[in-house]
Short mmCIF file of C-alpha atoms and ligand atoms in Angstrom, two decimals:
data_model
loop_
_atom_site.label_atom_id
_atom_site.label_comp_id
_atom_site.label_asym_id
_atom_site.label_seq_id
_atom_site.Cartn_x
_atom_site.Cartn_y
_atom_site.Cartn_z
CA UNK A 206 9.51 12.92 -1.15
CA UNK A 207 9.11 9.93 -2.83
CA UNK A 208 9.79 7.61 0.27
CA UNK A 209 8.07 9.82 2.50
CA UNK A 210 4.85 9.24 0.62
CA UNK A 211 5.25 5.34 -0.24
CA UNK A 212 5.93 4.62 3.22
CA UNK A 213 3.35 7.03 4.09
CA UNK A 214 1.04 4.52 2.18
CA UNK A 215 2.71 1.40 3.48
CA UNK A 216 3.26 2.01 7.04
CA UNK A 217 -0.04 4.22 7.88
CA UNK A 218 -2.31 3.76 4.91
CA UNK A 219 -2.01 -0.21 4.28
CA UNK A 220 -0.74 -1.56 7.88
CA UNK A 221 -1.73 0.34 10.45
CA UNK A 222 -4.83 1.89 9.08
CA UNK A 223 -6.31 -0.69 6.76
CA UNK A 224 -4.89 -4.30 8.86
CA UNK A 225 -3.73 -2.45 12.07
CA UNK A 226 -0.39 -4.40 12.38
CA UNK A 227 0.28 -2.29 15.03
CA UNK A 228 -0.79 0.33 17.52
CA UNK A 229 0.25 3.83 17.39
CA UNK A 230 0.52 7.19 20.08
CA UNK A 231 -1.77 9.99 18.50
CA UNK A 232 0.81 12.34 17.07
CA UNK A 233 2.39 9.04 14.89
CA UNK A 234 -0.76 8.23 13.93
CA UNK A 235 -1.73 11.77 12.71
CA UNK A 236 1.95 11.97 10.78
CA UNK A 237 0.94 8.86 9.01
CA UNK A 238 -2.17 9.87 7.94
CA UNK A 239 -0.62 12.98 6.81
CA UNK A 240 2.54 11.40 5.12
CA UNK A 241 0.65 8.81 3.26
CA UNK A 242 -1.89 11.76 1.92
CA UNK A 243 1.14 13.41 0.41
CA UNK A 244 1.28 10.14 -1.65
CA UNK A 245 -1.90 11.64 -3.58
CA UNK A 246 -3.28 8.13 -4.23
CA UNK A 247 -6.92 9.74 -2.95
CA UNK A 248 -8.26 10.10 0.84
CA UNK A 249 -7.08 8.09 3.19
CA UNK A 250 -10.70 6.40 4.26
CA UNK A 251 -11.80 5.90 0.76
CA UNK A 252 -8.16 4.13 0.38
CA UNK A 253 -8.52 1.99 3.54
CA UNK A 254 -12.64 1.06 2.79
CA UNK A 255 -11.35 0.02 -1.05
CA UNK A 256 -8.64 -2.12 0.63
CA UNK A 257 -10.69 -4.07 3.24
CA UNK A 258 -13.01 -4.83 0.44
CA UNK A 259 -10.33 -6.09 -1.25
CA UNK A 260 -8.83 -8.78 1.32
CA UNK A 261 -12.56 -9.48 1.76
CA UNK A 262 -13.08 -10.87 -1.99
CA UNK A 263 -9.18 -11.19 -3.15
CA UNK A 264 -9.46 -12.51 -6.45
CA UNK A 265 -13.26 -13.48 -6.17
CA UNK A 266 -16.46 -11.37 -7.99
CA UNK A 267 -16.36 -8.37 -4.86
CA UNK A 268 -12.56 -7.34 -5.60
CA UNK A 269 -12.57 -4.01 -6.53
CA UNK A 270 -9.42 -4.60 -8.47
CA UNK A 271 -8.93 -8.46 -9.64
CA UNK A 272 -6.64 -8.78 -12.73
CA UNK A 273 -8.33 -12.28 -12.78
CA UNK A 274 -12.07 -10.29 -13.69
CA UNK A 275 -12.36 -10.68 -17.03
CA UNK A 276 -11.02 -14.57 -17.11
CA UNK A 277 -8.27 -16.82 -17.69
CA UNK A 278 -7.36 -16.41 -21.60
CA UNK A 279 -4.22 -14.37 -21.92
CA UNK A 280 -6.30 -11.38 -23.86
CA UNK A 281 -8.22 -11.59 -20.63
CA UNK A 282 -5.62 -11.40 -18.49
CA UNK A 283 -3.83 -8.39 -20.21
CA UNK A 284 -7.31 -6.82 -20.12
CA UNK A 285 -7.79 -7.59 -16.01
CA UNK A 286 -4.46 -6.72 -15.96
CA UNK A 287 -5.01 -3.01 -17.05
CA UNK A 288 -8.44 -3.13 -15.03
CA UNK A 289 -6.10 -3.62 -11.78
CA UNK A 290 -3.37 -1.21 -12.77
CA UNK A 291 -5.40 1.67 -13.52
CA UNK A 292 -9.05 0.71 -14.76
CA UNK A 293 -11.04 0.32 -11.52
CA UNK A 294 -10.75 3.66 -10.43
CA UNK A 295 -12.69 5.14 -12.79
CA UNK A 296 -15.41 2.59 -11.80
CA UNK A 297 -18.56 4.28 -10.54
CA UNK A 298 -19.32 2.12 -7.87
CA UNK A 299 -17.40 3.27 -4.47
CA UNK A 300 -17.27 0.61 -1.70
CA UNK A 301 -19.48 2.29 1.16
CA UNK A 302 -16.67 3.62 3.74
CA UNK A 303 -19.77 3.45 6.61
CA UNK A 304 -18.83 -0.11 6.18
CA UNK A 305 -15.57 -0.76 5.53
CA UNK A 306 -14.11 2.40 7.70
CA UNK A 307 -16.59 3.20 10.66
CA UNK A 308 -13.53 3.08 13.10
CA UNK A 309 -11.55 5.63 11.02
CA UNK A 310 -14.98 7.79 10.17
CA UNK A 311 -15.49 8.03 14.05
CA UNK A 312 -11.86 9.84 14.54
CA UNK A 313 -12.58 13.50 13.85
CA UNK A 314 -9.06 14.38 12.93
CA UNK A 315 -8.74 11.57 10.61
CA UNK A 316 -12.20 12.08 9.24
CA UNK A 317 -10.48 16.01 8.71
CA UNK A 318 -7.39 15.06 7.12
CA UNK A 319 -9.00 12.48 4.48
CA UNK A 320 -11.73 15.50 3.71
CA UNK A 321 -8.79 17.40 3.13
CA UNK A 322 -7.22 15.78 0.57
CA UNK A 323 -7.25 18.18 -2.30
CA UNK A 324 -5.03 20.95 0.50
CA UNK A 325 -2.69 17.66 0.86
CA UNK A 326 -2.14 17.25 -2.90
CA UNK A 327 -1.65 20.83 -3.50
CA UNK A 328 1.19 20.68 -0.71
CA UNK A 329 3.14 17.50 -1.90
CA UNK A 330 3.02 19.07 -5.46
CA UNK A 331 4.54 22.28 -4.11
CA UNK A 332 6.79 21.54 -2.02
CA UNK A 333 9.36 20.72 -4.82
CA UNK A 334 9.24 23.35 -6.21
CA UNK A 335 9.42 25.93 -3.34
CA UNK A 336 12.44 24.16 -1.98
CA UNK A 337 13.65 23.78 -5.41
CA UNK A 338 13.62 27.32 -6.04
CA UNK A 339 14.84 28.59 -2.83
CA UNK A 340 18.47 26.26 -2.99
CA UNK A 341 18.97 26.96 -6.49
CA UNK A 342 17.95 31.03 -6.39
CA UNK A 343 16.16 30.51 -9.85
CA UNK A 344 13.23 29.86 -11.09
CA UNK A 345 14.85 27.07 -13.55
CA UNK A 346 14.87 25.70 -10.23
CA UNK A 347 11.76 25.21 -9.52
CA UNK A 348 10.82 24.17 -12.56
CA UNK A 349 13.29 21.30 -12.77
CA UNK A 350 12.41 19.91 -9.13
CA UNK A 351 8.59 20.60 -9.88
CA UNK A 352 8.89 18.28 -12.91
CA UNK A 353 11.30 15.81 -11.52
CA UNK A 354 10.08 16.08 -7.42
CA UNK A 355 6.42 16.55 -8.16
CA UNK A 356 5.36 14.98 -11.47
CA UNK A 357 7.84 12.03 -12.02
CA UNK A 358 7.98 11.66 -8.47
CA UNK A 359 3.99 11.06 -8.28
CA UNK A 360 3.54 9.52 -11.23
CA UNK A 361 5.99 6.29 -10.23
CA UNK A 362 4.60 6.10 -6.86
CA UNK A 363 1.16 5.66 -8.49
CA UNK A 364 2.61 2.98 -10.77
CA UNK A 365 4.60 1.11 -8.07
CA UNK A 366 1.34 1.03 -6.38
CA UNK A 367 -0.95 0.07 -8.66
CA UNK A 368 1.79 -2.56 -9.59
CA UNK A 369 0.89 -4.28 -6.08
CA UNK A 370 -2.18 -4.35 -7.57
CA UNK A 371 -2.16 -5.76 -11.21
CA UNK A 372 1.55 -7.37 -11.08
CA UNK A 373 1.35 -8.81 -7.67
CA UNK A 374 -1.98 -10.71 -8.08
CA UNK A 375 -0.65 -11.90 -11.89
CA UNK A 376 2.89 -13.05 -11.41
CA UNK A 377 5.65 -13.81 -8.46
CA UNK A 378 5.81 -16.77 -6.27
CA UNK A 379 3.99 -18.26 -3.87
CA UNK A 380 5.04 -20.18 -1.27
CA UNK A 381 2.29 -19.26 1.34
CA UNK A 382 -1.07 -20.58 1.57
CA UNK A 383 -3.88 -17.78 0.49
CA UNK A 384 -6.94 -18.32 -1.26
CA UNK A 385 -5.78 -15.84 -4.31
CA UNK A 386 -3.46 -15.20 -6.75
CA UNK A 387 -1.25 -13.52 -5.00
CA UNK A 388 2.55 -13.64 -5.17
CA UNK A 389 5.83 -12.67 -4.33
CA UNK A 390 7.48 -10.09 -6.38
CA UNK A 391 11.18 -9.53 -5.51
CA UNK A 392 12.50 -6.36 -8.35
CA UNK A 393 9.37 -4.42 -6.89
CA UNK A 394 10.44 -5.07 -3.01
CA UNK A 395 12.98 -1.49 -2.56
CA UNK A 396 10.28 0.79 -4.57
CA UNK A 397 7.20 -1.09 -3.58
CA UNK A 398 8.98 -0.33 0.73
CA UNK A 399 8.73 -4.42 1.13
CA UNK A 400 4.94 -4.68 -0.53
CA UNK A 401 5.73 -6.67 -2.89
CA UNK A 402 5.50 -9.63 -0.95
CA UNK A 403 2.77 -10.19 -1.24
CA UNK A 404 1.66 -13.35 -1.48
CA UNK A 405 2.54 -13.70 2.27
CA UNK A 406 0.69 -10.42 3.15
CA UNK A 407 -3.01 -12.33 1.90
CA UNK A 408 -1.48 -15.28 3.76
CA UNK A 409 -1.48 -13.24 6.91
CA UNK A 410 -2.91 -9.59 6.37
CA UNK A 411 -1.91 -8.55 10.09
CA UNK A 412 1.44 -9.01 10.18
CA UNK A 413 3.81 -5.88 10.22
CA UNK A 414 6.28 -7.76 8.63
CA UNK A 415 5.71 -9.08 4.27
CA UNK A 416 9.31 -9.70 3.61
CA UNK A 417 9.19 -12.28 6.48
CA UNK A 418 11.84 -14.80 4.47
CA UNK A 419 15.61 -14.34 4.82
CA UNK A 420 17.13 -11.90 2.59
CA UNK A 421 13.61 -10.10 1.37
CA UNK A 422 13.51 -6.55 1.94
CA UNK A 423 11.29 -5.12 3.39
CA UNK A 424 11.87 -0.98 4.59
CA UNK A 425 8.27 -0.62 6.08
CA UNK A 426 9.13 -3.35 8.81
CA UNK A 427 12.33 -1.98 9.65
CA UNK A 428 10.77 1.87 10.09
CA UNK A 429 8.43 0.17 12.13
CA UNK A 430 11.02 -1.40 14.08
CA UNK A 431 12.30 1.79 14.80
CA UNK A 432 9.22 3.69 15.82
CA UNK A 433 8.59 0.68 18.40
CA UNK A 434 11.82 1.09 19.68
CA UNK A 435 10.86 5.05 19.91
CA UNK A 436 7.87 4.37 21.96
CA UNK A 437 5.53 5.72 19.64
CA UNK A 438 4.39 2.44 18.19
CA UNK A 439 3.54 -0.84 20.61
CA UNK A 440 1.74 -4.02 19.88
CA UNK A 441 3.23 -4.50 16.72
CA UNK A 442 2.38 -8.05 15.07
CA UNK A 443 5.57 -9.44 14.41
CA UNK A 444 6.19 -12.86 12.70
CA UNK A 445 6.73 -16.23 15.07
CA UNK A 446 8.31 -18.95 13.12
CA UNK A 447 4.88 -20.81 14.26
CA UNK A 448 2.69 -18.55 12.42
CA UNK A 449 5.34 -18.76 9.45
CA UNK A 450 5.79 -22.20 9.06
CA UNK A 451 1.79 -22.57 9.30
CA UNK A 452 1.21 -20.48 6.47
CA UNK A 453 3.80 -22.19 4.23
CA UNK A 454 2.50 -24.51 0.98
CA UNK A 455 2.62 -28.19 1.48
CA UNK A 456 5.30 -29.52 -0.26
CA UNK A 457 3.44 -31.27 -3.45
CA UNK A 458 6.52 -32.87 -4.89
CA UNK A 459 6.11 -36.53 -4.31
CA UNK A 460 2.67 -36.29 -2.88
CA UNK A 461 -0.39 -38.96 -3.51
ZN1 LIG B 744 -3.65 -7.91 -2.83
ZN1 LIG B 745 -3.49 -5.44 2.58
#
């Protein structure tokens, strides 16, 4: 459950529907709006609109969720750093989806299934349970995998997440040209699903690929990979070495 919804996020949430890294046949791109609802990290156009506006003002008065907002000073930073973990949220002011998500508000089905969010939560809480209760023949059962399947399960994936967030824009190196804070996190890269590079993802936001560097890993990419392969994902934006090497820092050792 866990990986169904964080890739749910990663994959259909973050790069198809927010950068479109790729194209997808209808019944993927229905599953992944479905999937990354079961994440219950809200509705999938208020999600992608918050995310745009994001990328839009990374770091910069406009972010929705800067950990740089309230200043430089490390009491400001552990301040901006709760702000971007878990603060914004509860911010009134919602980034207007009309424009940030017009192409996803035009899809009727998609338009249904973000509406719908409060049927997906209820279903990624229960399912747990139900299937919990049913193998074990108890209702211990479905207690334990309702605590451990549904509570613990959401409540990481929410942290991981908001880690992206707060940790990612804080911390991490960065070896790749982007005009924030961003950075490279490698102990978040299995649970983040590869998101935690980030600093290469605000380098270049299209790419279906953030662990693009030998050795990073990055699970999104590869599931990607393998729903290209399928035939039910084409046009995928895959990394040249070009575009790579283009993106990369200047070396500043030894410069005048
Ligand atoms: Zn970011
Ligand atoms: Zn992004």
């Amino acid at each position: 459950m866990y990986y169904i919804g964080c890739h749910g996020i990663t994959i259909g949430f973050h790069r198809y529907f927010t950068h479109g890294s790729f194209k997808a046949k209808r019944p993927l791109r229905i599953a992944l709006a479905i999937a990354g609802s079961l994440a219950v990290e809200g509705p999938l156009v208020r999600w992608v609109a918050d995310h745009r506006k994001h990328h839009k003002f990374s770091d910069a008065e406009g972010d929705p969720h800067s950990p740089w907002r309230y200043g430089e000073t490390v009491p400001a930073l552990l301040k901006g750093l709760w702000w971007a973990h878990i603060g914004w949220m509860f911010d009134e002011e919602q980034t207007p989806q009309s424009k940030y998500a017009p192409d996803l508000i035009k899809d009727g089905a998609i338009r249904a299934i973000s509406r719908q969010f409060v049927v997906w939560t209820v279903i990624s809480l229960m399912l747990p349970p139900v299937i919990g209760g049913l193998v074990t023949w108890s209702w211990q059962g479905a207690a334990t995998a309702f605590f451990w399947g549904s509570l613990v399960r959401v409540a990481l994936l929410h942290h991981v997440t908001w880690s992206i967030n707060s940790i990612c824009h804080a911390v991490g190196k960065r070896p790749f040209k982007s005009r924030d804070r961003s950075g490279n996190v490698w102990w978040l890269a299995v649970l983040s699903c590869g998101e935690s590079w980030h600093n290469l993802h605000h380098a270049d936001p299209t790419c279906a690929r953030h662990g693009v560097m030998r050795g990073q890993l990055d699970s999104s990419a590869r599931i990607i990979r393998w729903f290209e392969k399928a035939g039910w994902a084409y046009d995928v934006r895959w990394p040249s070495q070009d575009r790579i090497d283009a993106r990369r820092q200047k070396e500043t050792a030894g410069a005048a």
